[in-house]
Coordinates of C-alpha atoms in Angstrom, one line a residue:
X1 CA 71.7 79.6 128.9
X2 CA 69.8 83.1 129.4
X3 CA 71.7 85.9 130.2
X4 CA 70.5 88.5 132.6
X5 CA 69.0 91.6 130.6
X6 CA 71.1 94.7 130.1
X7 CA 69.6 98.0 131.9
X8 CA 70.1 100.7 129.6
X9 CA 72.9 102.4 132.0
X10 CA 74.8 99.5 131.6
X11 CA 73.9 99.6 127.1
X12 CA 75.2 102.9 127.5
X13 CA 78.3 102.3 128.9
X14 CA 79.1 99.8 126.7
X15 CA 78.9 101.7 123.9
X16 CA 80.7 104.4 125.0
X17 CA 83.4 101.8 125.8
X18 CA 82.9 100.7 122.2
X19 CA 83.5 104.0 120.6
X20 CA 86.3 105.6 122.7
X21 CA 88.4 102.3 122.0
X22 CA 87.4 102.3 118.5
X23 CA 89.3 106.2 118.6
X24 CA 91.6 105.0 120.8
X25 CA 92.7 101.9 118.6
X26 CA 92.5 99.3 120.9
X27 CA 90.8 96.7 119.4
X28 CA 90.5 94.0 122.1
X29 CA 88.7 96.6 124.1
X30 CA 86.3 97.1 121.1
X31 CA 85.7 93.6 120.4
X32 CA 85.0 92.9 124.2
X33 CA 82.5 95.7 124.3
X34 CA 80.9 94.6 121.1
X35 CA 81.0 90.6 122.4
X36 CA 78.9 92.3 125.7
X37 CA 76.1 94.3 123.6
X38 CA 75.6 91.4 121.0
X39 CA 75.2 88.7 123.7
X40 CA 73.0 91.5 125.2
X41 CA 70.7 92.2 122.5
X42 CA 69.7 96.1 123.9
X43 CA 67.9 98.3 121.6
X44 CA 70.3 100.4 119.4
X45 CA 68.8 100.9 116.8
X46 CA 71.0 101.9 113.6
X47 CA 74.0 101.5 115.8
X48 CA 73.7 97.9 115.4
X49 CA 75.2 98.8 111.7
X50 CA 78.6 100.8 113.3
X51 CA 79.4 97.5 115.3
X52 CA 78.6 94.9 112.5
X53 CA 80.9 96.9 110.2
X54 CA 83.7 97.0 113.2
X55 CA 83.5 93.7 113.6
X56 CA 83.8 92.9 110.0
X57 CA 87.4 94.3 110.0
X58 CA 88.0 92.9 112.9
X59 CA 88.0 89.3 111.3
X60 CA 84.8 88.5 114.2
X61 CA 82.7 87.5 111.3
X62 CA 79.9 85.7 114.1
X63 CA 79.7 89.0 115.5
X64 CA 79.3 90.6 112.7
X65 CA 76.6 88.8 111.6
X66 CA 75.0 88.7 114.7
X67 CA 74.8 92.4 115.1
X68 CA 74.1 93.0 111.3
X69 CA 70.6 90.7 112.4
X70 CA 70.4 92.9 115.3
X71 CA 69.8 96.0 112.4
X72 CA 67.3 93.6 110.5
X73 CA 65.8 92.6 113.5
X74 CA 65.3 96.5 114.3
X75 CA 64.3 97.7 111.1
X76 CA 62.0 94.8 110.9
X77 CA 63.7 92.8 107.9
X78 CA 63.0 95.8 105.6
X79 CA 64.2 95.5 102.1
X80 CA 66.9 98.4 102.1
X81 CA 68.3 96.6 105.1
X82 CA 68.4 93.1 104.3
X83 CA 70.5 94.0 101.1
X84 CA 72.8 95.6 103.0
X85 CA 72.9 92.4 104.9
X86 CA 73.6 90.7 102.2
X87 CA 76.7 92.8 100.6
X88 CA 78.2 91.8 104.5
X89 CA 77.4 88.3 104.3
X90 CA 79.2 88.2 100.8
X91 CA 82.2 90.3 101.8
X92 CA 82.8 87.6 105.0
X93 CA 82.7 84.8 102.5
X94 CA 79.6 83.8 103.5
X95 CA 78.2 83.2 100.2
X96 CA 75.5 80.6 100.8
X97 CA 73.8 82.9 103.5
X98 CA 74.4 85.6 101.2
X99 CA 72.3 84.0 98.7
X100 CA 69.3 82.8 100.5
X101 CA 68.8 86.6 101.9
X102 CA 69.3 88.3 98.5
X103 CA 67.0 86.5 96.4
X104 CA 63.7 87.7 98.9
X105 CA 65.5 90.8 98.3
X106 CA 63.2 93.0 96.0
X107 CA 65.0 93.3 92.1
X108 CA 64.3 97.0 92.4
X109 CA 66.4 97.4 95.9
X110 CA 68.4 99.4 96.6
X111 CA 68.0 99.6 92.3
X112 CA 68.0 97.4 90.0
X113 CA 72.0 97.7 89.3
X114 CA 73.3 97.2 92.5
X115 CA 70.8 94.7 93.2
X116 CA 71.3 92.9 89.7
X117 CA 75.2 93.1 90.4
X118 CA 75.1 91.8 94.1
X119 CA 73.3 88.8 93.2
X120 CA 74.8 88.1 90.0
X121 CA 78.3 87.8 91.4
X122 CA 77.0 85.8 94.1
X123 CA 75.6 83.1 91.8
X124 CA 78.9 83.2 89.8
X125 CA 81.0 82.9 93.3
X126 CA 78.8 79.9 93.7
X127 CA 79.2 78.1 90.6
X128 CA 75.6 79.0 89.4
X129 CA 77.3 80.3 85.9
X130 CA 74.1 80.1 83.7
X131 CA 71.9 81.9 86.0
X132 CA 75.0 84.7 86.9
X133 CA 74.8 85.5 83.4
X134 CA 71.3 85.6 82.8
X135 CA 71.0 87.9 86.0
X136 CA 74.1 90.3 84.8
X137 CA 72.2 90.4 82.0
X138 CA 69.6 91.9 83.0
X139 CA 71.4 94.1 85.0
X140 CA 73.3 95.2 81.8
X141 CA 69.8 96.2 80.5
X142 CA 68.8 98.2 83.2
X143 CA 72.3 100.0 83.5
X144 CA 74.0 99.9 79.6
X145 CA 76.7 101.7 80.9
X146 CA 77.4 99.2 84.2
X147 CA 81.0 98.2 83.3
X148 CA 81.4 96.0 86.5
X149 CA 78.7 94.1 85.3
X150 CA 80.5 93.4 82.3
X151 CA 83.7 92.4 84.0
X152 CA 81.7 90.1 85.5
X153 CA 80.6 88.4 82.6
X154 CA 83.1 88.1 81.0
X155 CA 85.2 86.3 84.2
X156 CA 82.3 83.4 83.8
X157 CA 83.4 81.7 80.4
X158 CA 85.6 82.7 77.5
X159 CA 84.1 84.4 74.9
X160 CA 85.1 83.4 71.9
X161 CA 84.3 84.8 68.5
X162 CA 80.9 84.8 68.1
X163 CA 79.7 84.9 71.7
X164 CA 77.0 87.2 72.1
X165 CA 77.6 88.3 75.6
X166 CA 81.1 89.4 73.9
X167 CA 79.8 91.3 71.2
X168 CA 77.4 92.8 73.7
X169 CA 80.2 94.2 75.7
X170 CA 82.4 95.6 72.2
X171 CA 79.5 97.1 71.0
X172 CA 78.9 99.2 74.1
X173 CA 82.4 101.2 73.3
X174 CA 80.6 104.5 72.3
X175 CA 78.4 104.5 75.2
X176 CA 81.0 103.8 77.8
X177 CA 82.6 107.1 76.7
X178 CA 80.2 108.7 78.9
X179 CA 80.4 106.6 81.7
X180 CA 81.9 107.1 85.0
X181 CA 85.6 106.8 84.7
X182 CA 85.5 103.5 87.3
X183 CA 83.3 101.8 85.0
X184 CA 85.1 103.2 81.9
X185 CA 87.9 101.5 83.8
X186 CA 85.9 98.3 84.0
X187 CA 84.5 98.1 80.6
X188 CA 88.1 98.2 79.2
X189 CA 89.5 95.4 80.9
X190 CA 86.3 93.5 79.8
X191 CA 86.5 94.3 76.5
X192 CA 90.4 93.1 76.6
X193 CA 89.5 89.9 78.1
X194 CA 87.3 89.1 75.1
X195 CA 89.8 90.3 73.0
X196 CA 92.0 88.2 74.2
X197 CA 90.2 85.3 74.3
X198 CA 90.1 85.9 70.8
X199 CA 93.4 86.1 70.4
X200 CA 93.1 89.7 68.6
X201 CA 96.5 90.7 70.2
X202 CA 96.5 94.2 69.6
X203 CA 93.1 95.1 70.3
X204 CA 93.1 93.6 73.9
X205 CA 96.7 95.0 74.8
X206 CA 94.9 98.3 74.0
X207 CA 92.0 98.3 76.0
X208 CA 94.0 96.7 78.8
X209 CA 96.4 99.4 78.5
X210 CA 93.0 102.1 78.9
X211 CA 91.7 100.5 81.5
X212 CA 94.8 100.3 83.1
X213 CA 96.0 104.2 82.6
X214 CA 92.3 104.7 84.1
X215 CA 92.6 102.9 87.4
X216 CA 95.9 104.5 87.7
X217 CA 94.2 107.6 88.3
X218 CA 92.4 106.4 90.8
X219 CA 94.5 103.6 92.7
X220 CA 98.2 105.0 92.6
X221 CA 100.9 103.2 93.2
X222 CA 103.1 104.3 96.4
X223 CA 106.3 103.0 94.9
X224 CA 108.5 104.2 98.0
X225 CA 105.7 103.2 100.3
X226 CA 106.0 99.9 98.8
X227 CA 109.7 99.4 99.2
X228 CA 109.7 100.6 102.5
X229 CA 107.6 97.6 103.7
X230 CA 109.6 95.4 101.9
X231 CA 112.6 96.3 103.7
X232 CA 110.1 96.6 106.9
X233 CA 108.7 93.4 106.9
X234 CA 112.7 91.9 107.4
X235 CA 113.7 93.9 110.1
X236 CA 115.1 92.6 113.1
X237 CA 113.6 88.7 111.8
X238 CA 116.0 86.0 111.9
X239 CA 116.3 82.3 112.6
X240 CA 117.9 82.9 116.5
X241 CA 115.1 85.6 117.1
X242 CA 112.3 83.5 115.8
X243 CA 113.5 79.8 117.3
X244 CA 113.5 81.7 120.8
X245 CA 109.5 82.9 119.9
X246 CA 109.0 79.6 119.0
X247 CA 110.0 78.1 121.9
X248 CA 107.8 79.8 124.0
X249 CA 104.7 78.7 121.6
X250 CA 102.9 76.0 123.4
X251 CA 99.3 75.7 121.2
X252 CA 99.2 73.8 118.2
X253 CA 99.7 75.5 115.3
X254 CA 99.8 73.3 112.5
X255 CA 96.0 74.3 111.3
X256 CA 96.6 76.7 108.5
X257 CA 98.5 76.6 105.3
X258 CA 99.7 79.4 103.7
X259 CA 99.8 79.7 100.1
X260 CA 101.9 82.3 98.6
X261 CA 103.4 83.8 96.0
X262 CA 102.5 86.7 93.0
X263 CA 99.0 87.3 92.1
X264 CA 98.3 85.0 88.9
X265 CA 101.6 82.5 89.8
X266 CA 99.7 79.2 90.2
X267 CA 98.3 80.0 94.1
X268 CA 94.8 79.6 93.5
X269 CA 95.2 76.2 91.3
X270 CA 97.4 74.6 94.5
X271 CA 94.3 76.3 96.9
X272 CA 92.2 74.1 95.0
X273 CA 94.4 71.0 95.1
X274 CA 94.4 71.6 98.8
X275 CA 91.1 72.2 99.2
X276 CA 90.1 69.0 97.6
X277 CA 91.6 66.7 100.3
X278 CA 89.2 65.8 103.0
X279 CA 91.3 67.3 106.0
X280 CA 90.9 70.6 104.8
X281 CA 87.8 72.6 105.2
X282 CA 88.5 75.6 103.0
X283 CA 90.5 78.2 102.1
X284 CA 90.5 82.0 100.6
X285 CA 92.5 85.4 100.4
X286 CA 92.2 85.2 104.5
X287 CA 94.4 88.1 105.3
X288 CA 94.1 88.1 109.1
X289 CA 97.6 88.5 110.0
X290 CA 97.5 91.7 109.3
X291 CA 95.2 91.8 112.5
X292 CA 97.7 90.9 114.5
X293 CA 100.2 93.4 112.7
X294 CA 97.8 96.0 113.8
X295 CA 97.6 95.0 117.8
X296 CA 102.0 95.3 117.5
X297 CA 102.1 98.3 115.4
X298 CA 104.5 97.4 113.3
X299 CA 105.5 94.4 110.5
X300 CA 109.5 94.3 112.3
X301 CA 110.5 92.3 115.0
X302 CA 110.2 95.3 116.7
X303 CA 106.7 95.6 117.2
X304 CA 106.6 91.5 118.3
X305 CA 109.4 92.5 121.0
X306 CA 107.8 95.6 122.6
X307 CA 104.2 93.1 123.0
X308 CA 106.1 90.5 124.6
X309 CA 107.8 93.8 127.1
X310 CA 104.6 94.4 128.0
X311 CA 104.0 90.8 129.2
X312 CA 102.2 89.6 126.3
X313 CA 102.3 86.4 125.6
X314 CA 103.4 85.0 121.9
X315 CA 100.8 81.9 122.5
X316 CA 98.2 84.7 122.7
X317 CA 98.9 85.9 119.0
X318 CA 99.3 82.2 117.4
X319 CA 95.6 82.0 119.3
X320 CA 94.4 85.1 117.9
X321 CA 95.2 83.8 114.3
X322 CA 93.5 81.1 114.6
X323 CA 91.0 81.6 116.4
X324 CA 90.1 84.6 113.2
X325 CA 90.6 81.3 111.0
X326 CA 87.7 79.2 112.8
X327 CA 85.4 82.3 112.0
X328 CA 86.1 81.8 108.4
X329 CA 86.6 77.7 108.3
X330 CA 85.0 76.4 111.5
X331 CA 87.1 74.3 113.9
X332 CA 87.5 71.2 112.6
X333 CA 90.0 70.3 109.7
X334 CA 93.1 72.4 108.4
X335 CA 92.6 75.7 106.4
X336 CA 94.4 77.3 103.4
X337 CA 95.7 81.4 103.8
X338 CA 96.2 82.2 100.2
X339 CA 96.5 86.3 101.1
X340 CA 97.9 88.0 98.5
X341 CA 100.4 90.1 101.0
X342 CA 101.9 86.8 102.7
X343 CA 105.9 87.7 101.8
X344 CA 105.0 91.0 103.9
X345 CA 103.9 88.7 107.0
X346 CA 106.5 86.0 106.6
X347 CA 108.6 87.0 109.9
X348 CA 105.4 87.4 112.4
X349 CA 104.3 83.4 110.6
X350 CA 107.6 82.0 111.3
X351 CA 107.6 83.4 114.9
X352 CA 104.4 82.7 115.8
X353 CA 103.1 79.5 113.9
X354 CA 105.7 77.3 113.9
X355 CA 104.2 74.2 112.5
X356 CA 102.5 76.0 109.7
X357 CA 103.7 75.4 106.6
X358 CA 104.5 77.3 103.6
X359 CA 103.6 76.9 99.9
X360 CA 105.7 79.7 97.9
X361 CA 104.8 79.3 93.7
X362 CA 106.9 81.0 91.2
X363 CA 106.0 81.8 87.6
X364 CA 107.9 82.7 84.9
X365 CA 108.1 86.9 85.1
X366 CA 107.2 87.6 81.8
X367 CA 104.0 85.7 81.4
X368 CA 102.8 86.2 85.3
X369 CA 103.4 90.3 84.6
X370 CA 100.9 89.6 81.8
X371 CA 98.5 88.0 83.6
X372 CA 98.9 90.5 86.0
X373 CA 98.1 93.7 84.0
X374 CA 95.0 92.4 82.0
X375 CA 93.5 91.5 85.4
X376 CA 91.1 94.3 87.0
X377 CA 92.2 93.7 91.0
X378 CA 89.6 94.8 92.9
X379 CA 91.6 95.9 96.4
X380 CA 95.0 97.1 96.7
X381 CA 97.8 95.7 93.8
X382 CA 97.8 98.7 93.1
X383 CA 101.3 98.2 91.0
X384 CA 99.7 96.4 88.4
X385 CA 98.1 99.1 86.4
X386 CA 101.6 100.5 84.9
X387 CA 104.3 97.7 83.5
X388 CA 107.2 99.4 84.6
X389 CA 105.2 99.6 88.3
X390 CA 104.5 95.8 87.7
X391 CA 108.5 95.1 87.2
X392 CA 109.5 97.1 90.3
X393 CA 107.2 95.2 92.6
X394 CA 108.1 92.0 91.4
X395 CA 111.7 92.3 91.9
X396 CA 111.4 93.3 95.9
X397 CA 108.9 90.3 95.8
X398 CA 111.9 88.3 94.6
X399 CA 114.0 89.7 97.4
X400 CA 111.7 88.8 99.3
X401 CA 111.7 85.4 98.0
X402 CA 114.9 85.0 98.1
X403 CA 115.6 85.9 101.7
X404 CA 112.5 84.1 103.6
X405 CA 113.3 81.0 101.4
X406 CA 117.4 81.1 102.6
X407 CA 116.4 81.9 106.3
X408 CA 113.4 79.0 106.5
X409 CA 114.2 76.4 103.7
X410 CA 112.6 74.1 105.8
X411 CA 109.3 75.6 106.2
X412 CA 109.1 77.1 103.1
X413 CA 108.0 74.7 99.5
X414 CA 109.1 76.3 96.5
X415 CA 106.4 75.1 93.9
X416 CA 107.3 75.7 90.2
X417 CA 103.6 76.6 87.9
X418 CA 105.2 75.9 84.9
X419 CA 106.3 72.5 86.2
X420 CA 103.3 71.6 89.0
X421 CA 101.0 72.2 85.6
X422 CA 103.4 70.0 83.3
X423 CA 103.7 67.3 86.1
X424 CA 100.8 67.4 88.9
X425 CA 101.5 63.3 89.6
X426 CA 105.2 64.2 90.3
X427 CA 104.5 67.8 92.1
X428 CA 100.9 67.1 94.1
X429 CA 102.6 64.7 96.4
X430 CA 105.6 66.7 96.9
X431 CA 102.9 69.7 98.1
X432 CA 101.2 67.1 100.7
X433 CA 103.9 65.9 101.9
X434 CA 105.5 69.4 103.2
X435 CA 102.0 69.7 104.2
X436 CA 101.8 66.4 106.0
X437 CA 98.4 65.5 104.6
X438 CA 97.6 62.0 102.8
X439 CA 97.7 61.1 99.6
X440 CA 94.2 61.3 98.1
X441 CA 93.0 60.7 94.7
X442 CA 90.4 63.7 94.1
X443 CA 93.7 66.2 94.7
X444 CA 94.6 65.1 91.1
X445 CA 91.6 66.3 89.9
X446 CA 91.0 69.6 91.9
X447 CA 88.5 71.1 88.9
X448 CA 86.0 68.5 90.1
X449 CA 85.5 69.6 93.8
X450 CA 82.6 72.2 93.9
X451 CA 83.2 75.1 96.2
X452 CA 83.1 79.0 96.2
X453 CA 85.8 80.6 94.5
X454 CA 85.8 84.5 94.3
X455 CA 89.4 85.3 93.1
X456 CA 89.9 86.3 89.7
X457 CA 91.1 82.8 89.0
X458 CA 87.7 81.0 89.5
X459 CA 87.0 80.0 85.9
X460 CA 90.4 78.3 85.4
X461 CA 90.2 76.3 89.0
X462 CA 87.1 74.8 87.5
X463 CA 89.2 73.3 84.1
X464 CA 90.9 70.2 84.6
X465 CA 95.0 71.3 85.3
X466 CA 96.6 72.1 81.9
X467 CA 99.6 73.9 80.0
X468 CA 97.4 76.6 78.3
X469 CA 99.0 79.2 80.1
X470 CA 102.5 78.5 79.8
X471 CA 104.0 80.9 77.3
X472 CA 100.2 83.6 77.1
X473 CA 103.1 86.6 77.1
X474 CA 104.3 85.2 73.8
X475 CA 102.1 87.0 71.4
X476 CA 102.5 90.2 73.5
X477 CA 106.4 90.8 73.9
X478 CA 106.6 93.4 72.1
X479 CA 103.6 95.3 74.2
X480 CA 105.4 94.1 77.5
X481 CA 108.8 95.7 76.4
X482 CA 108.6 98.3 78.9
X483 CA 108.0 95.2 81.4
X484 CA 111.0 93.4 80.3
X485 CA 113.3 96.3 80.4
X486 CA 113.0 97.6 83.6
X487 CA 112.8 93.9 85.3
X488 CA 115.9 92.9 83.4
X489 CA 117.3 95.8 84.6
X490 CA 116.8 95.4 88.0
X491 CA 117.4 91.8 87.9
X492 CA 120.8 92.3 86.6
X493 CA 121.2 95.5 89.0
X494 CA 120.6 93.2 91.9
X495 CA 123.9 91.7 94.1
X496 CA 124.3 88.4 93.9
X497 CA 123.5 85.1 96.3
X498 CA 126.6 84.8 98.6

């Protein structure tokens, strides 16, 4: 249906409503504005850019898209524009859209690095490995110094001794001295990884340890901040407080699956399980309950109790959720939420989702704080740079642990990696069961189902599920000392289960 053309008064207004509840906050008011304008169509030129990019974090990925082809559409599909386009479709997960706009994308545009890069980790986010590399390649020859490029690489296949994308990326040590200290950054943990794939113990602990001290320049770690979340997140949350929200949910619920856990414990491998049944339609790093945190103010039941003062309704916020889900995964079939941050939201899930269940993986400390460290994460974990940082977050993630799984035993499925790995036939059905999905016979083989994978797990989802990295600390004890110490410490610090 046609909708009556909007005068430019009435353009004007709306974007005036757009911008003062963007200052303002108020992010309903922002998306309704936005929803008016896009339906709308009206010429605003490179405004069209503001309200894509609002959208965006506003988990409205249609709208963003729409109103990003608004700015196309207004700058007449111009190169610059289009790859800009492009970088948006990729951030929403959009991958396959992504693709089919860069690649009429001139190489040279906006250069040939960012260009190079953009697609390349497109492809590789797609499963196109041999035509990634050959791309980031390239890139590497236009920009020697391009350490992300690297990083990229070497996150496609091992490289073992001999490989000479490896010895590409060693050799480039005097040349990254020069670089910019974020690609210095990049280039070390690159050169670890091939290091390591070598098994050349010392050499990779070193350059993780460089790129490491690096990023901690850039990204520090809020210790304090961090602990004061931890002990946020709990306030005010327990089981009387959240039956009584969940008796006033009325919507069905049961949609997502949420996947948790520590980065590098085993929560991309049972993603992929998941993912491989036919009743589920996708799953990712999702992070949208941090949306609704947003619209209460505050991770505490506190927050939750002054909406519901107000005469909000808690159905409102479970339909929020999912409706920032459908954008993602479409309608039909259940979805996996693997965000990294999900012990932080458990309190505002068990409240408002009732018949969502929970998949919480542990990992032994000492090899999943290794993991940790020699992995470059792009956004936030910000603890992982130092191992003494590393220890310290992981032990109020185990508090954490410890008190959601007390207070919801029943929602929550503790999932051991080292035994999932060593038994899938004995642990898979346990995981669809809490999940109340079928038994299928692909789930056993998750490394066969093709799909877009951009965590920094995506090579190892795509091996068949093995042992390999039970035990990868071994070799580096003696480097992880500090590691051990202060987690030990803490751990033996803490009070005990009544």
């Amino acid at each position: 249906m046609s909708m009556k053309p909007m005068t430019e008064a009435e353009a004007v207004a709306q974007l005036r409503r757009f911008v003062a509840a963007l200052e303002a906050g108020d992010r309903r008011t922002a998306n309704t504005a936005a929803f008016a304008l896009i339906a709308a169509r009206p010429p605003l030129g490179d405004r069209w850019q503001l309200i894509a990019r609002v959208m965006q974090t506003n988990g409205e990925i249609s709208a963003a898209s729409a109103a990003m082809q608004s700015f196309v559409d207004y700058h007449r599909g111009h190169p610059q524009v289009a790859y800009l386009q492009a970088a948006m479709l990729a951030q929403c997960g959009r991958l396959e859209q992504a693709w089919s706009v860069i690649r009429n994308v001139p190489p040279s545009v906006p250069d040939p690095s960012q260009n190079g890069f953009l697609r390349g980790t497109i492809a590789l986010n797609l499963g196109l490995t041999d035509l990634a590399e050959s791309i980031l390649q390239a890139t590497l020859d236009a920009n020697p110094a391009l350490g992300q490029a690297m990083l990229a690489l070497v996150s496609a296949r091992k490289r073992n001794s001999g490989d000479p994308v490896g010895e590409r990326i060693l050799q480039s040590a005097p040349l990254m001295r020069s670089a910019p200290a974020i690609e210095q950054s990049h280039f070390h943990f690159a050169a670890g990884r091939v290091h390591f794939d070598r098994h050349e113990t010392d050499a990779a602990f070193d350059h993780f340890a460089q790129g490491a001290a690096i990023a901690s320049t850039e990204r520090p770690y809020e210790a304090k901040a961090d602990a004061r979340e931890a002990e946020a997140c709990r306030d005010g949350f327990d089981r009387a407080f959240v039956a009584d929200i969940n008796a006033g949910i009325t919507i069905d619920t049961s949609q997502p699956i949420f996947v948790t856990g520590l980065p590098r414990s085993g929560t991309t491998l049972v993603e992929q399980i998941l993912v491989s049944h036919s009743e589920v339609s996708g799953g990712e790093e999702l992070g949208r309950m941090a949306i609704l945190q947003r619209d209460l103010g505050s991770l505490g039941a506190a927050g939750l109790n002054a909406y519901l003062a107000r005469s909000g309704k808690a159905d409102d916020l479970a339909a929020l959720y999912l409706h920032l889900g459908q954008e993602r995964f479409g309608q039909q079939g259940r979805f996996v939420d693997k965000a990294l941050n999900t012990s932080r939201f458990m309190g505002l899930i068990a409240a408002l989702l009732p018949q969502a269940p929970v998949i919480w993986l542990r990992r032994d400390p000492v090899d999943c704080a290794w993991s940790a460290f020699r992995t470059y994460f792009i956004h936030g974990l910000d603890w992982s740079w130092k191992l003494e940082d590393i220890a310290s977050h992981f032990a109020l993630e185990d508090q954490l642990f410890q008190h959601w799984s007390e207070m919801f035993p029943e929602r929550i499925l503790v999932v051991d990696y080292q035994t999932l790995v060593r038994s899938p036939k004995t642990e898979i059905p346990r995981i669809l069961q809490h999940c109340r999905l079928a038994a299928e016979p692909q789930v056993f083989r998750p490394h066969e189902t093709k799909r877009v994978v951009s965590t920094a797990s995506a090579m190892q989802v795509r091996e068949p599920i093995n042992t390999c990295a039970i035990g990868a600390a071994d070799p580096y004890r003696a480097h992880l000392a500090p590691f051990i110490k202060r987690y030990s410490a803490i751990t033996a610090a803490a009070p005990a289960t009544p």
